mmCIF file of C-alpha atoms in Angstrom:
data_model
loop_
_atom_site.group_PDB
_atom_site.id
_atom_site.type_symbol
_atom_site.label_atom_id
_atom_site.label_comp_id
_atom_site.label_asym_id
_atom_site.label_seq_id
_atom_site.Cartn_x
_atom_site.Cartn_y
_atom_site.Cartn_z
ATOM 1 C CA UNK A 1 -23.556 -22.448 10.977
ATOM 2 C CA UNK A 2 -22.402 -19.092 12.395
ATOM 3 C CA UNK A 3 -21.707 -16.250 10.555
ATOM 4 C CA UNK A 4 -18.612 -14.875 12.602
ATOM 5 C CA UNK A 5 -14.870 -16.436 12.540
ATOM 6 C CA UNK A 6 -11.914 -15.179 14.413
ATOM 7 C CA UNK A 7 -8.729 -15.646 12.248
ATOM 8 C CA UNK A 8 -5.529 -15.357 13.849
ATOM 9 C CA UNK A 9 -2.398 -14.688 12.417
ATOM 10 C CA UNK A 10 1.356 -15.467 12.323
ATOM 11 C CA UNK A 11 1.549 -16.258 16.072
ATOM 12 C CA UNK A 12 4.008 -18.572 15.609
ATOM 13 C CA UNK A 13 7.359 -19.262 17.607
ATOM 14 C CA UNK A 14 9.459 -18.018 15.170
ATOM 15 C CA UNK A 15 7.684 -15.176 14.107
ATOM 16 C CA UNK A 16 6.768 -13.381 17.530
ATOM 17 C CA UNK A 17 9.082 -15.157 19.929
ATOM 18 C CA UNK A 18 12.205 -16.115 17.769
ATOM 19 C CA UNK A 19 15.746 -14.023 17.727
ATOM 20 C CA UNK A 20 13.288 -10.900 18.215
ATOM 21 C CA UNK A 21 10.074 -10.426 20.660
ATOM 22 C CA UNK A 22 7.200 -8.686 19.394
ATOM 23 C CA UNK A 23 5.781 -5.591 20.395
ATOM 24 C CA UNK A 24 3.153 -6.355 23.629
ATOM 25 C CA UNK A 25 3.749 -9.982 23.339
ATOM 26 C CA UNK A 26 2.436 -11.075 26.416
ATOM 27 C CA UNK A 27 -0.708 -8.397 26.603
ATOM 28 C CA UNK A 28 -1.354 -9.549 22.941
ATOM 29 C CA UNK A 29 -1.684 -13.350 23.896
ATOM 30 C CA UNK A 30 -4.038 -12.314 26.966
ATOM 31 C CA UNK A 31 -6.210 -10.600 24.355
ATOM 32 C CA UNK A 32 -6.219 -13.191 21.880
ATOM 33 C CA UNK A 33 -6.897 -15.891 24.059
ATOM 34 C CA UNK A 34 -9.665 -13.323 25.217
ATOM 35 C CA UNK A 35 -11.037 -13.494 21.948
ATOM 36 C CA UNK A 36 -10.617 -16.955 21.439
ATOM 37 C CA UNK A 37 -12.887 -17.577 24.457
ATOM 38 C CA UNK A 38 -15.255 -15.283 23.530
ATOM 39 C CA UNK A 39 -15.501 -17.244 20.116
ATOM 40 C CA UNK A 40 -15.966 -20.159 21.587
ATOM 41 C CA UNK A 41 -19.096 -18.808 24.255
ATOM 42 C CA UNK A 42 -20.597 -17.878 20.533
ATOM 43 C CA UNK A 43 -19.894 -21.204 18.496
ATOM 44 C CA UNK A 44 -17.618 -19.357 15.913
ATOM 45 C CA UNK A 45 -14.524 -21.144 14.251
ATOM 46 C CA UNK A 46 -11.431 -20.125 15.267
ATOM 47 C CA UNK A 47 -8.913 -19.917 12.615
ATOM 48 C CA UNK A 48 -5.293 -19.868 13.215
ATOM 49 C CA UNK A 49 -2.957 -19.375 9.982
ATOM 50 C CA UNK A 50 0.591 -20.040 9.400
ATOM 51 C CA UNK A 51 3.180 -18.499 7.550
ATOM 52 C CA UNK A 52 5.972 -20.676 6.033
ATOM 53 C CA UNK A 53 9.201 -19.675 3.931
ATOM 54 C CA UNK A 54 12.573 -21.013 3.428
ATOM 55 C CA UNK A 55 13.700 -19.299 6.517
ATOM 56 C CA UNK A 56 10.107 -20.995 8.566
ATOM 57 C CA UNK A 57 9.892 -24.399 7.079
ATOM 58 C CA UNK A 58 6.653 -26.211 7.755
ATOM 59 C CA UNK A 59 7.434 -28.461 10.865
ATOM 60 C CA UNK A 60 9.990 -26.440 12.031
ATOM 61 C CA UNK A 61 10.066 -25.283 15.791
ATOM 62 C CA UNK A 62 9.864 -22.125 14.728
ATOM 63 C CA UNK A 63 6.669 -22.730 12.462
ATOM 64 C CA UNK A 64 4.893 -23.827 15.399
ATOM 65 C CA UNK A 65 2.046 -21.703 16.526
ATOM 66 C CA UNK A 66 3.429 -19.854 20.056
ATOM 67 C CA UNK A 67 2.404 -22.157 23.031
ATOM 68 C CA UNK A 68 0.713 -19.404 24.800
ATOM 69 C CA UNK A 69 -2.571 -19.534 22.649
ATOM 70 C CA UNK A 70 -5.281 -21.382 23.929
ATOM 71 C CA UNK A 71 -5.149 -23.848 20.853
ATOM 72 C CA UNK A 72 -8.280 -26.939 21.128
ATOM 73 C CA UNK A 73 -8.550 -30.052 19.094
ATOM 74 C CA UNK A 74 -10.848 -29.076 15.920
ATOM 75 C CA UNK A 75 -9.030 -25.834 15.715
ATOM 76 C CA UNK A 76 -8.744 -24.915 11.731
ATOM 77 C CA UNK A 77 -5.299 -24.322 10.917
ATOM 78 C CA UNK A 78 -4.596 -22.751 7.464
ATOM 79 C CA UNK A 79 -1.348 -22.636 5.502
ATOM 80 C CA UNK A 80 0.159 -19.712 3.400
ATOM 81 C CA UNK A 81 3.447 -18.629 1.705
ATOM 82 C CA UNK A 82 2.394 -15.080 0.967
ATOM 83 C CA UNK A 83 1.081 -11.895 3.338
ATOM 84 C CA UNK A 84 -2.361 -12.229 2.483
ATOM 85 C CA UNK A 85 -4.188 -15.311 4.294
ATOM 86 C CA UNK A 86 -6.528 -15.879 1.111
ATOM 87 C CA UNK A 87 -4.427 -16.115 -1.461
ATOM 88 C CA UNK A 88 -3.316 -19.780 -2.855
ATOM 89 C CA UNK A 89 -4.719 -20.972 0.650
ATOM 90 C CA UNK A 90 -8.483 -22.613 1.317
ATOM 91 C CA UNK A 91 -9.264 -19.638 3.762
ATOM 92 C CA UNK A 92 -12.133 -18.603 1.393
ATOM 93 C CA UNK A 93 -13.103 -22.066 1.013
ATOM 94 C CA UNK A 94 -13.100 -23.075 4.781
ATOM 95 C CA UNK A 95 -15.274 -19.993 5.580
ATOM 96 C CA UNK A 96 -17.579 -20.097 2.962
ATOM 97 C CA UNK A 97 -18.132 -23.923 4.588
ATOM 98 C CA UNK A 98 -19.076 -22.203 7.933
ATOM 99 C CA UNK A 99 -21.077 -19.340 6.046
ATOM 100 C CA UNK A 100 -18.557 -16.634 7.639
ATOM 101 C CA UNK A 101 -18.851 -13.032 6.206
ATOM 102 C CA UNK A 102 -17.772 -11.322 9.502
ATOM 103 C CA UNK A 103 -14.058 -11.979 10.880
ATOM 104 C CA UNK A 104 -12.597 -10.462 13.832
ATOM 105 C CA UNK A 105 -9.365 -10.431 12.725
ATOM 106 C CA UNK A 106 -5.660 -10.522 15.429
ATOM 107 C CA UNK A 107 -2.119 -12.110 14.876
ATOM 108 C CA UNK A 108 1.392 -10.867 13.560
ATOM 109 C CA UNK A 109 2.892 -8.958 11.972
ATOM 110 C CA UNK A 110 0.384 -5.760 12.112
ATOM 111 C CA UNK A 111 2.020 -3.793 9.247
ATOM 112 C CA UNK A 112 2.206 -6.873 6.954
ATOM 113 C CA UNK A 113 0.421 -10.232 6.906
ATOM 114 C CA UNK A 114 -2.484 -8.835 9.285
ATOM 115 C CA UNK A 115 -2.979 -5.604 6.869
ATOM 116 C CA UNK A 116 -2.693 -7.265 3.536
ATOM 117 C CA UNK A 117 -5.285 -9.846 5.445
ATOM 118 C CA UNK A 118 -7.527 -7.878 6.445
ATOM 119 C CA UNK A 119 -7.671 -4.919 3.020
ATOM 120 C CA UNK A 120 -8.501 -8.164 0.946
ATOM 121 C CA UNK A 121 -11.152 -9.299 3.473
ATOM 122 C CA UNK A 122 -13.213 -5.995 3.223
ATOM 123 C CA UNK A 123 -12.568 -5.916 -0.495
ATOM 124 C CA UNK A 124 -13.686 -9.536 -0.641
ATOM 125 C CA UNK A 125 -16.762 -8.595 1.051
ATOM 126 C CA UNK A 126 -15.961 -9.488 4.472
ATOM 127 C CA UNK A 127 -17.503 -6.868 7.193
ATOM 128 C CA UNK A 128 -13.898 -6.909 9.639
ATOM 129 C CA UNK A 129 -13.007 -6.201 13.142
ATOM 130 C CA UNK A 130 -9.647 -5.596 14.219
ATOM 131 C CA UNK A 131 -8.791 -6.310 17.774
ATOM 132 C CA UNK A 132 -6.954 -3.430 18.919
ATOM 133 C CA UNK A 133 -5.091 -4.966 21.224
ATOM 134 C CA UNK A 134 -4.490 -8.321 20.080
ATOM 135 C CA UNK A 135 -1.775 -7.761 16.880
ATOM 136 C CA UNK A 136 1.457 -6.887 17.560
ATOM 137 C CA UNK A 137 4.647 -6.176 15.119
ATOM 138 C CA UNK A 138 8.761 -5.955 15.224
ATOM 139 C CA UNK A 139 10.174 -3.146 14.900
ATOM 140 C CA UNK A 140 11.054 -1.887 11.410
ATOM 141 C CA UNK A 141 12.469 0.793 9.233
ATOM 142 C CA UNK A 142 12.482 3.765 11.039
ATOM 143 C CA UNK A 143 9.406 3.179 13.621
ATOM 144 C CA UNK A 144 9.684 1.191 16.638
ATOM 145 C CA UNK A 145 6.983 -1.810 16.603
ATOM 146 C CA UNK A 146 4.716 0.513 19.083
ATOM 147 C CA UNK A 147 4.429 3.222 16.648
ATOM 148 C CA UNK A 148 3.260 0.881 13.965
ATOM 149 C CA UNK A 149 0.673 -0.945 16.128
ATOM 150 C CA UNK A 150 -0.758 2.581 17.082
ATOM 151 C CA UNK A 151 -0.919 3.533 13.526
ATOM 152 C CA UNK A 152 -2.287 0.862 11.685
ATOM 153 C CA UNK A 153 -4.944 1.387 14.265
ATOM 154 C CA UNK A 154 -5.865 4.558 13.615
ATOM 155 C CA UNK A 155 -5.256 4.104 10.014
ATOM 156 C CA UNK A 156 -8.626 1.233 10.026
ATOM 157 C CA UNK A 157 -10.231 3.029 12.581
ATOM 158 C CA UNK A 158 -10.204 5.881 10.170
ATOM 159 C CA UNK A 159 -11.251 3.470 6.966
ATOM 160 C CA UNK A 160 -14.756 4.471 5.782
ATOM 161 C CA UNK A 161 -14.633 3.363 1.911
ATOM 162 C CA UNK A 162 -15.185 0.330 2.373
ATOM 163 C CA UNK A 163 -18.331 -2.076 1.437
ATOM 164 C CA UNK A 164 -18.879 -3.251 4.987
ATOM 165 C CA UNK A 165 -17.887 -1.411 8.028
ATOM 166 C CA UNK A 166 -14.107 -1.744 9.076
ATOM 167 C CA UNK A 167 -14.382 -1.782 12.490
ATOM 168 C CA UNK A 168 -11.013 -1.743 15.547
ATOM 169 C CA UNK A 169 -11.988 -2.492 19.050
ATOM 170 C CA UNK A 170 -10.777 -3.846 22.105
ATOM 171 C CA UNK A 171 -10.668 -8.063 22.825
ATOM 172 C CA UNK A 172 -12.787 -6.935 25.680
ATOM 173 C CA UNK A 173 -15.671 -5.173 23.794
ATOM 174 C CA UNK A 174 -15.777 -8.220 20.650
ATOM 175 C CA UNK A 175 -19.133 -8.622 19.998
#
């Protein structure tokens, strides 16, 4: 048993490589699969989650995680229908089964599935890492997807009311 999990989320076809590209794509898979190696060297679970919705229906091309992550067999993969990755999904569940309480957390979309994810892990207890450089968004509203990355960024970095330390760093400096 390990006590650390990377969870990574959204990097699906559809989502970061569909009609629109996300924000660093190509630096972002680097980083995750970075982290995913760095995972492995430590014997912690890697955890990739996928969204589905009328518009990404399970099965789907589009559903399919993005080719460019360095996937292996025994990979968990969990399901969801809403932003948050724990709720109505056996997230909880699967890392309670590995005795997780520490995630490093990277994955799509920064401003929406990844923050909902990772508030309710700190508030569920969870002590969280961001990678820094390893989520990535679309542009939105009236911010470009780079202004939203940078933010949300120094929005956790700036998080100190939490029960565990909230911590964002680099893929290269995951501990």
């Amino acid at each position: 048993m390990t006590d650390t999990a990377l969870l990574i989320i959204d990097v699906q076809v559809g989502v970061v490589d569909g009609e629109l590209r996300a924000a660093r794509l190509d630096s972002v898979l680097a980083n995750l699969n970075l982290a995913i190696a760095r995972a492995r060297e430590r014997g912690y679970p890697v955890i990739f989650v996928q969204h589905e919705e009328e518009d990404l229906p399970h099965g789907s091309p589009g559903w399919q995680l993005h080719p460019g992550l360095a996937r292996e067999e025994g990979d968990a993969c969990v399901g969801k229908r809403y932003g948050d990755s724990f709720c109505d999904t056996g997230l909880s569940a699967l890392l309670t089964d590995h005795g997780v309480d520490r995630l490093w957390v990277g994955g799509c979309a920064t401003d929406f599935c990844v923050d909902s994810t990772v508030r309710n892990a700190v508030s569920l207890g969870y002590q969280v890492t961001v990678i820094r450089d390893a989520h990535t968004t679309l542009s939105a509203f009236d911010l470009d997807a780079e202004q939203v990355i940078d933010h949300f960024n120094a929005v956790w970095s700036a998080t100190r009311a939490t029960p565990e330390p909230l911590r964002v760093v680099p893929a290269a400096q995951l501990e």
